[in-house]
GROMACS .gro file of C-alpha atoms in nm:
model
  247
    1MET     CA    1   0.022  -0.001  -0.027
    2ILE     CA    2   0.152   0.329  -0.152
    3ALA     CA    3   0.002   0.640  -0.056
    4CYS     CA    4   0.152   0.885  -0.328
    5LEU     CA    5   0.214   1.270  -0.334
    6ASP     CA    6   0.208   1.459  -0.655
    7VAL     CA    7   0.342   1.784  -0.517
    8LYS     CA    8   0.382   2.132  -0.727
    9ASP     CA    9   0.533   2.427  -0.590
   10GLY     CA   10   0.550   2.317  -0.219
   11ARG     CA   11   0.212   2.191  -0.193
   12VAL     CA   12   0.036   1.850  -0.263
   13VAL     CA   13  -0.224   1.871  -0.603
   14LYS     CA   14  -0.446   1.609  -0.784
   15GLY     CA   15  -0.656   1.636  -1.071
   16THR     CA   16  -0.859   1.402  -1.352
   17ARG     CA   17  -0.587   1.280  -1.626
   18PHE     CA   18  -0.291   1.449  -1.491
   19GLU     CA   19  -0.484   1.756  -1.529
   20GLY     CA   20  -0.744   2.012  -1.338
   21LEU     CA   21  -0.496   2.008  -1.053
   22ARG     CA   22  -0.634   2.150  -0.710
   23ASP     CA   23  -0.458   2.204  -0.381
   24VAL     CA   24  -0.517   1.908  -0.108
   25GLY     CA   25  -0.257   2.045   0.147
   26ASP     CA   26   0.084   1.997   0.321
   27PRO     CA   27   0.326   1.727   0.173
   28VAL     CA   28   0.500   1.644   0.517
   29ALA     CA   29   0.128   1.636   0.718
   30LEU     CA   30  -0.015   1.434   0.499
   31ALA     CA   31   0.322   1.175   0.458
   32ALA     CA   32   0.261   1.154   0.823
   33ARG     CA   33  -0.112   1.076   0.805
   34TYR     CA   34  -0.052   0.827   0.574
   35GLU     CA   35   0.210   0.658   0.748
   36ALA     CA   36  -0.037   0.622   1.070
   37GLN     CA   37  -0.296   0.497   0.870
   38GLY     CA   38  -0.044   0.238   0.793
   39ALA     CA   39   0.126   0.294   0.428
   40ASP     CA   40   0.417   0.086   0.383
   41GLU     CA   41   0.558   0.321   0.128
   42VAL     CA   42   0.509   0.722   0.046
   43VAL     CA   43   0.620   0.791  -0.278
   44PHE     CA   44   0.673   1.205  -0.339
   45LEU     CA   45   0.654   1.333  -0.720
   46ASP     CA   46   0.740   1.653  -0.815
   47ILE     CA   47   0.534   1.671  -1.111
   48ALA     CA   48   0.634   2.031  -1.237
   49ALA     CA   49   1.017   1.967  -1.193
   50THR     CA   50   1.045   1.817  -1.550
   51ARG     CA   51   0.816   2.057  -1.750
   52GLU     CA   52   1.009   2.363  -1.566
   53GLY     CA   53   1.357   2.237  -1.621
   54ARG     CA   54   1.450   2.221  -1.232
   55ALA     CA   55   1.616   1.999  -1.000
   56THR     CA   56   1.324   1.859  -0.737
   57LEU     CA   57   1.187   2.012  -0.426
   58PHE     CA   58   1.480   1.852  -0.193
   59ALA     CA   59   1.331   2.072   0.122
   60CYS     CA   60   1.066   1.920   0.099
   61VAL     CA   61   1.234   1.548   0.092
   62ARG     CA   62   1.408   1.616   0.383
   63ALA     CA   63   1.172   1.733   0.579
   64ALA     CA   64   0.926   1.464   0.478
   65ALA     CA   65   1.196   1.210   0.561
   66SER     CA   66   1.263   1.323   0.882
   67GLU     CA   67   0.897   1.250   0.985
   68LEU     CA   68   0.899   0.926   0.808
   69ARG     CA   69   1.014   0.552   0.888
   70VAL     CA   70   0.850   0.372   0.604
   71PRO     CA   71   1.049   0.426   0.270
   72LEU     CA   72   1.017   0.731   0.068
   73THR     CA   73   1.042   0.710  -0.330
   74VAL     CA   74   1.105   1.055  -0.484
   75GLY     CA   75   1.080   1.132  -0.854
   76GLY     CA   76   1.025   1.450  -1.090
   77GLY     CA   77   1.311   1.620  -1.206
   78ILE     CA   78   1.545   1.371  -1.150
   79ARG     CA   79   1.754   1.360  -1.495
   80THR     CA   80   2.101   1.229  -1.384
   81ALA     CA   81   2.296   0.968  -1.153
   82ASP     CA   82   2.411   1.299  -0.965
   83ASP     CA   83   2.057   1.443  -0.925
   84ALA     CA   84   1.962   1.059  -0.763
   85ALA     CA   85   2.199   1.081  -0.561
   86LEU     CA   86   2.108   1.470  -0.448
   87ALA     CA   87   1.769   1.281  -0.359
   88LEU     CA   88   1.935   1.007  -0.173
   89ARG     CA   89   2.116   1.221   0.022
   90ALA     CA   90   1.780   1.438   0.097
   91GLY     CA   91   1.619   1.107   0.325
   92ALA     CA   92   1.452   0.938  -0.018
   93ASP     CA   93   1.518   0.533  -0.027
   94LYS     CA   94   1.404   0.533  -0.397
   95VAL     CA   95   1.445   0.744  -0.701
   96ALA     CA   96   1.210   0.739  -0.959
   97VAL     CA   97   1.220   0.798  -1.314
   98ASN     CA   98   1.012   0.866  -1.630
   99SER     CA   99   1.146   1.132  -1.893
  100ALA     CA  100   1.490   1.135  -1.829
  101ALA     CA  101   1.490   0.765  -1.879
  102VAL     CA  102   1.306   0.767  -2.243
  103GLU     CA  103   1.567   1.022  -2.332
  104SER     CA  104   1.832   0.880  -2.197
  105PRO     CA  105   1.787   0.514  -2.144
  106GLY     CA  106   2.118   0.463  -2.009
  107LEU     CA  107   2.041   0.672  -1.696
  108ILE     CA  108   1.855   0.326  -1.596
  109ALA     CA  109   2.196   0.125  -1.582
  110ALA     CA  110   2.399   0.405  -1.466
  111MET     CA  111   2.166   0.429  -1.134
  112ALA     CA  112   2.192   0.067  -1.080
  113GLU     CA  113   2.519   0.036  -1.108
  114ARG     CA  114   2.624   0.332  -0.886
  115PHE     CA  115   2.321   0.307  -0.587
  116GLY     CA  116   2.191  -0.074  -0.691
  117ALA     CA  117   1.859  -0.161  -0.861
  118GLN     CA  118   1.671  -0.168  -0.527
  119CYS     CA  119   1.688   0.157  -0.521
  120VAL     CA  120   1.568   0.244  -0.888
  121VAL     CA  121   1.233   0.302  -1.026
  122VAL     CA  122   1.086   0.357  -1.344
  123SER     CA  123   0.794   0.547  -1.381
  124VAL     CA  124   0.561   0.416  -1.671
  125ASP     CA  125   0.305   0.650  -1.791
  126ALA     CA  126   0.106   0.493  -1.995
  127ARG     CA  127  -0.195   0.573  -2.247
  128ARG     CA  128  -0.451   0.375  -2.426
  129GLU     CA  129  -0.423   0.429  -2.796
  130ARG     CA  130  -0.611   0.147  -3.042
  131ASP     CA  131  -0.507  -0.150  -2.987
  132ALA     CA  132  -0.153  -0.098  -2.784
  133TRP     CA  133  -0.077   0.126  -2.454
  134ARG     CA  134   0.162   0.418  -2.596
  135VAL     CA  135   0.423   0.607  -2.314
  136TRP     CA  136   0.348   0.969  -2.260
  137THR     CA  137   0.615   1.181  -2.052
  138ARG     CA  138   0.647   1.550  -1.898
  139GLY     CA  139   0.374   1.502  -1.656
  140GLY     CA  140   0.155   1.288  -1.954
  141SER     CA  141   0.194   1.595  -2.162
  142THR     CA  142   0.433   1.433  -2.414
  143PRO     CA  143   0.378   1.142  -2.660
  144THR     CA  144   0.675   0.920  -2.707
  145GLY     CA  145   0.502   0.666  -2.929
  146LEU     CA  146   0.682   0.389  -2.706
  147ASP     CA  147   0.537   0.053  -2.673
  148ALA     CA  148   0.458   0.057  -2.288
  149LEU     CA  149   0.472  -0.289  -2.251
  150ALA     CA  150   0.784  -0.333  -2.456
  151TRP     CA  151   0.991  -0.018  -2.244
  152ALA     CA  152   0.877  -0.244  -1.909
  153GLU     CA  153   1.098  -0.488  -2.019
  154THR     CA  154   1.363  -0.238  -2.144
  155CYS     CA  155   1.347  -0.095  -1.839
  156ALA     CA  156   1.368  -0.380  -1.616
  157ALA     CA  157   1.669  -0.556  -1.847
  158ARG     CA  158   1.888  -0.222  -1.787
  159GLY     CA  159   1.850  -0.225  -1.448
  160ALA     CA  160   1.486  -0.120  -1.253
  161GLY     CA  161   1.417  -0.245  -0.959
  162GLU     CA  162   1.088  -0.184  -1.000
  163ILE     CA  163   0.805  -0.044  -1.251
  164LEU     CA  164   0.546   0.231  -1.130
  165LEU     CA  165   0.279   0.179  -1.397
  166THR     CA  166   0.022   0.477  -1.410
  167SER     CA  167  -0.291   0.422  -1.634
  168ILE     CA  168  -0.331   0.758  -1.761
  169ASP     CA  169  -0.685   0.668  -1.917
  170ARG     CA  170  -0.775   0.570  -1.528
  171ASP     CA  171  -0.644   0.862  -1.376
  172GLY     CA  172  -0.874   1.018  -1.112
  173GLY     CA  173  -1.107   0.891  -1.273
  174ARG     CA  174  -1.186   0.585  -0.934
  175ALA     CA  175  -1.350   0.292  -1.190
  176GLY     CA  176  -1.052   0.089  -1.061
  177TYR     CA  177  -0.680   0.034  -1.197
  178ASP     CA  178  -0.657  -0.077  -1.573
  179LEU     CA  179  -0.646  -0.446  -1.473
  180ALA     CA  180  -0.537  -0.523  -1.840
  181LEU     CA  181  -0.223  -0.315  -1.878
  182THR     CA  182  -0.101  -0.411  -1.510
  183ARG     CA  183  -0.141  -0.755  -1.603
  184SER     CA  184   0.055  -0.751  -1.962
  185VAL     CA  185   0.321  -0.539  -1.812
  186ALA     CA  186   0.350  -0.800  -1.457
  187GLU     CA  187   0.304  -1.100  -1.705
  188ARG     CA  188   0.608  -0.969  -1.905
  189VAL     CA  189   0.834  -0.868  -1.600
  190ALA     CA  190   1.054  -1.033  -1.296
  191VAL     CA  191   1.089  -0.693  -1.148
  192PRO     CA  192   0.804  -0.602  -0.890
  193VAL     CA  193   0.492  -0.344  -1.076
  194VAL     CA  194   0.312  -0.110  -0.863
  195ALA     CA  195  -0.045  -0.034  -1.026
  196SER     CA  196  -0.135   0.362  -1.044
  197GLY     CA  197  -0.402   0.526  -1.164
  198GLY     CA  198  -0.837   0.463  -1.100
  199ALA     CA  199  -0.851   0.355  -0.739
  200GLY     CA  200  -1.221   0.434  -0.642
  201ALA     CA  201  -1.314   0.160  -0.373
  202PRO     CA  202  -1.092  -0.086  -0.132
  203GLU     CA  203  -1.172  -0.380  -0.358
  204HIS     CA  204  -0.973  -0.264  -0.668
  205ALA     CA  205  -0.667  -0.292  -0.440
  206ALA     CA  206  -0.715  -0.681  -0.429
  207ASP     CA  207  -0.843  -0.642  -0.819
  208ALA     CA  208  -0.497  -0.503  -0.895
  209ALA     CA  209  -0.331  -0.818  -0.685
  210ARG     CA  210  -0.501  -1.054  -0.895
  211ALA     CA  211  -0.406  -0.863  -1.230
  212GLY     CA  212  -0.054  -0.924  -1.096
  213ALA     CA  213   0.060  -0.592  -0.940
  214ASP     CA  214   0.276  -0.636  -0.635
  215ALA     CA  215   0.206  -0.327  -0.504
  216VAL     CA  216  -0.121  -0.026  -0.497
  217LEU     CA  217  -0.100   0.331  -0.539
  218LEU     CA  218  -0.328   0.546  -0.367
  219ALA     CA  219  -0.384   0.931  -0.435
  220GLY     CA  220  -0.645   1.117  -0.487
  221VAL     CA  221  -0.934   0.911  -0.266
  222LEU     CA  222  -0.674   0.953   0.062
  223HIS     CA  223  -0.657   1.288   0.000
  224GLU     CA  224  -1.015   1.371  -0.001
  225ARG     CA  225  -1.084   1.074   0.254
  226LEU     CA  226  -1.311   0.876   0.101
  227PHE     CA  227  -1.165   0.592   0.321
  228THR     CA  228  -0.809   0.505   0.502
  229ILE     CA  229  -0.510   0.311   0.420
  230ALA     CA  230  -0.656   0.068   0.668
  231ASP     CA  231  -1.012   0.015   0.481
  232VAL     CA  232  -0.800  -0.125   0.244
  233LYS     CA  233  -0.534  -0.336   0.447
  234ARG     CA  234  -0.867  -0.465   0.540
  235SER     CA  235  -1.024  -0.554   0.239
  236LEU     CA  236  -0.720  -0.698   0.099
  237ALA     CA  237  -0.730  -0.965   0.372
  238HIS     CA  238  -1.112  -1.032   0.375
  239ALA     CA  239  -0.962  -1.116  -0.048
  240GLY     CA  240  -0.664  -1.365   0.099
  241VAL     CA  241  -0.392  -1.111  -0.023
  242PRO     CA  242  -0.092  -1.104   0.218
  243VAL     CA  243  -0.037  -0.735   0.344
  244ARG     CA  244   0.118  -0.542   0.666
  245SER     CA  245  -0.132  -0.513   0.952
  246VAL     CA  246  -0.161  -0.140   1.087
  247ALA     CA  247  -0.097  -0.142   1.445
   0.00000   0.00000   0.00000
């Protein structure tokens, strides 16, 4: 169970299909709240860093890392292995790359060789186009033409220790994760796959797990308090999915 905080200008924001962003709170306070609810991990994604051509907000990362006991993954604006090193020194346990990995696939191997594959996460933002899923970058604003399934395979082969798989079509829609996309990627890679985009009910997490996801990511439904991480964990346990209990 992973709580995701999309950060812009030092605040957590949320929209639908990566658009219509609205302010939903302070990132450090929300990270602490979700850890208390039972989150196994927190993800910070600086969604404006790549578009604005700047580094991620490391002050925010340091503040959150000082409060959290669960792993913290940081992404957005990571363009080089040196940028990843700065994120790790600021307190991140894992570093996520997306646009920079597409533009320079060698970055994945460079990070894996320097820091270990266990802390290299490649975010794959996919949109359905006819009979395939295609990769989009720069916060879902730029099409690449890459086949998402083949790209996920390439990322794993180059050293990614984890695939953060987001369905742009489902993002914010609350109709459930894209199970076909999740299943297709999980069948092709040997590394963990995190399903993202579309959660709208606690039982959607179990659906994703049955489709092959090793973890599920939640954002808007948590921010709006539609349900808690503890609610989702109870649903998972009821469905027979092994899950860490909430204290």
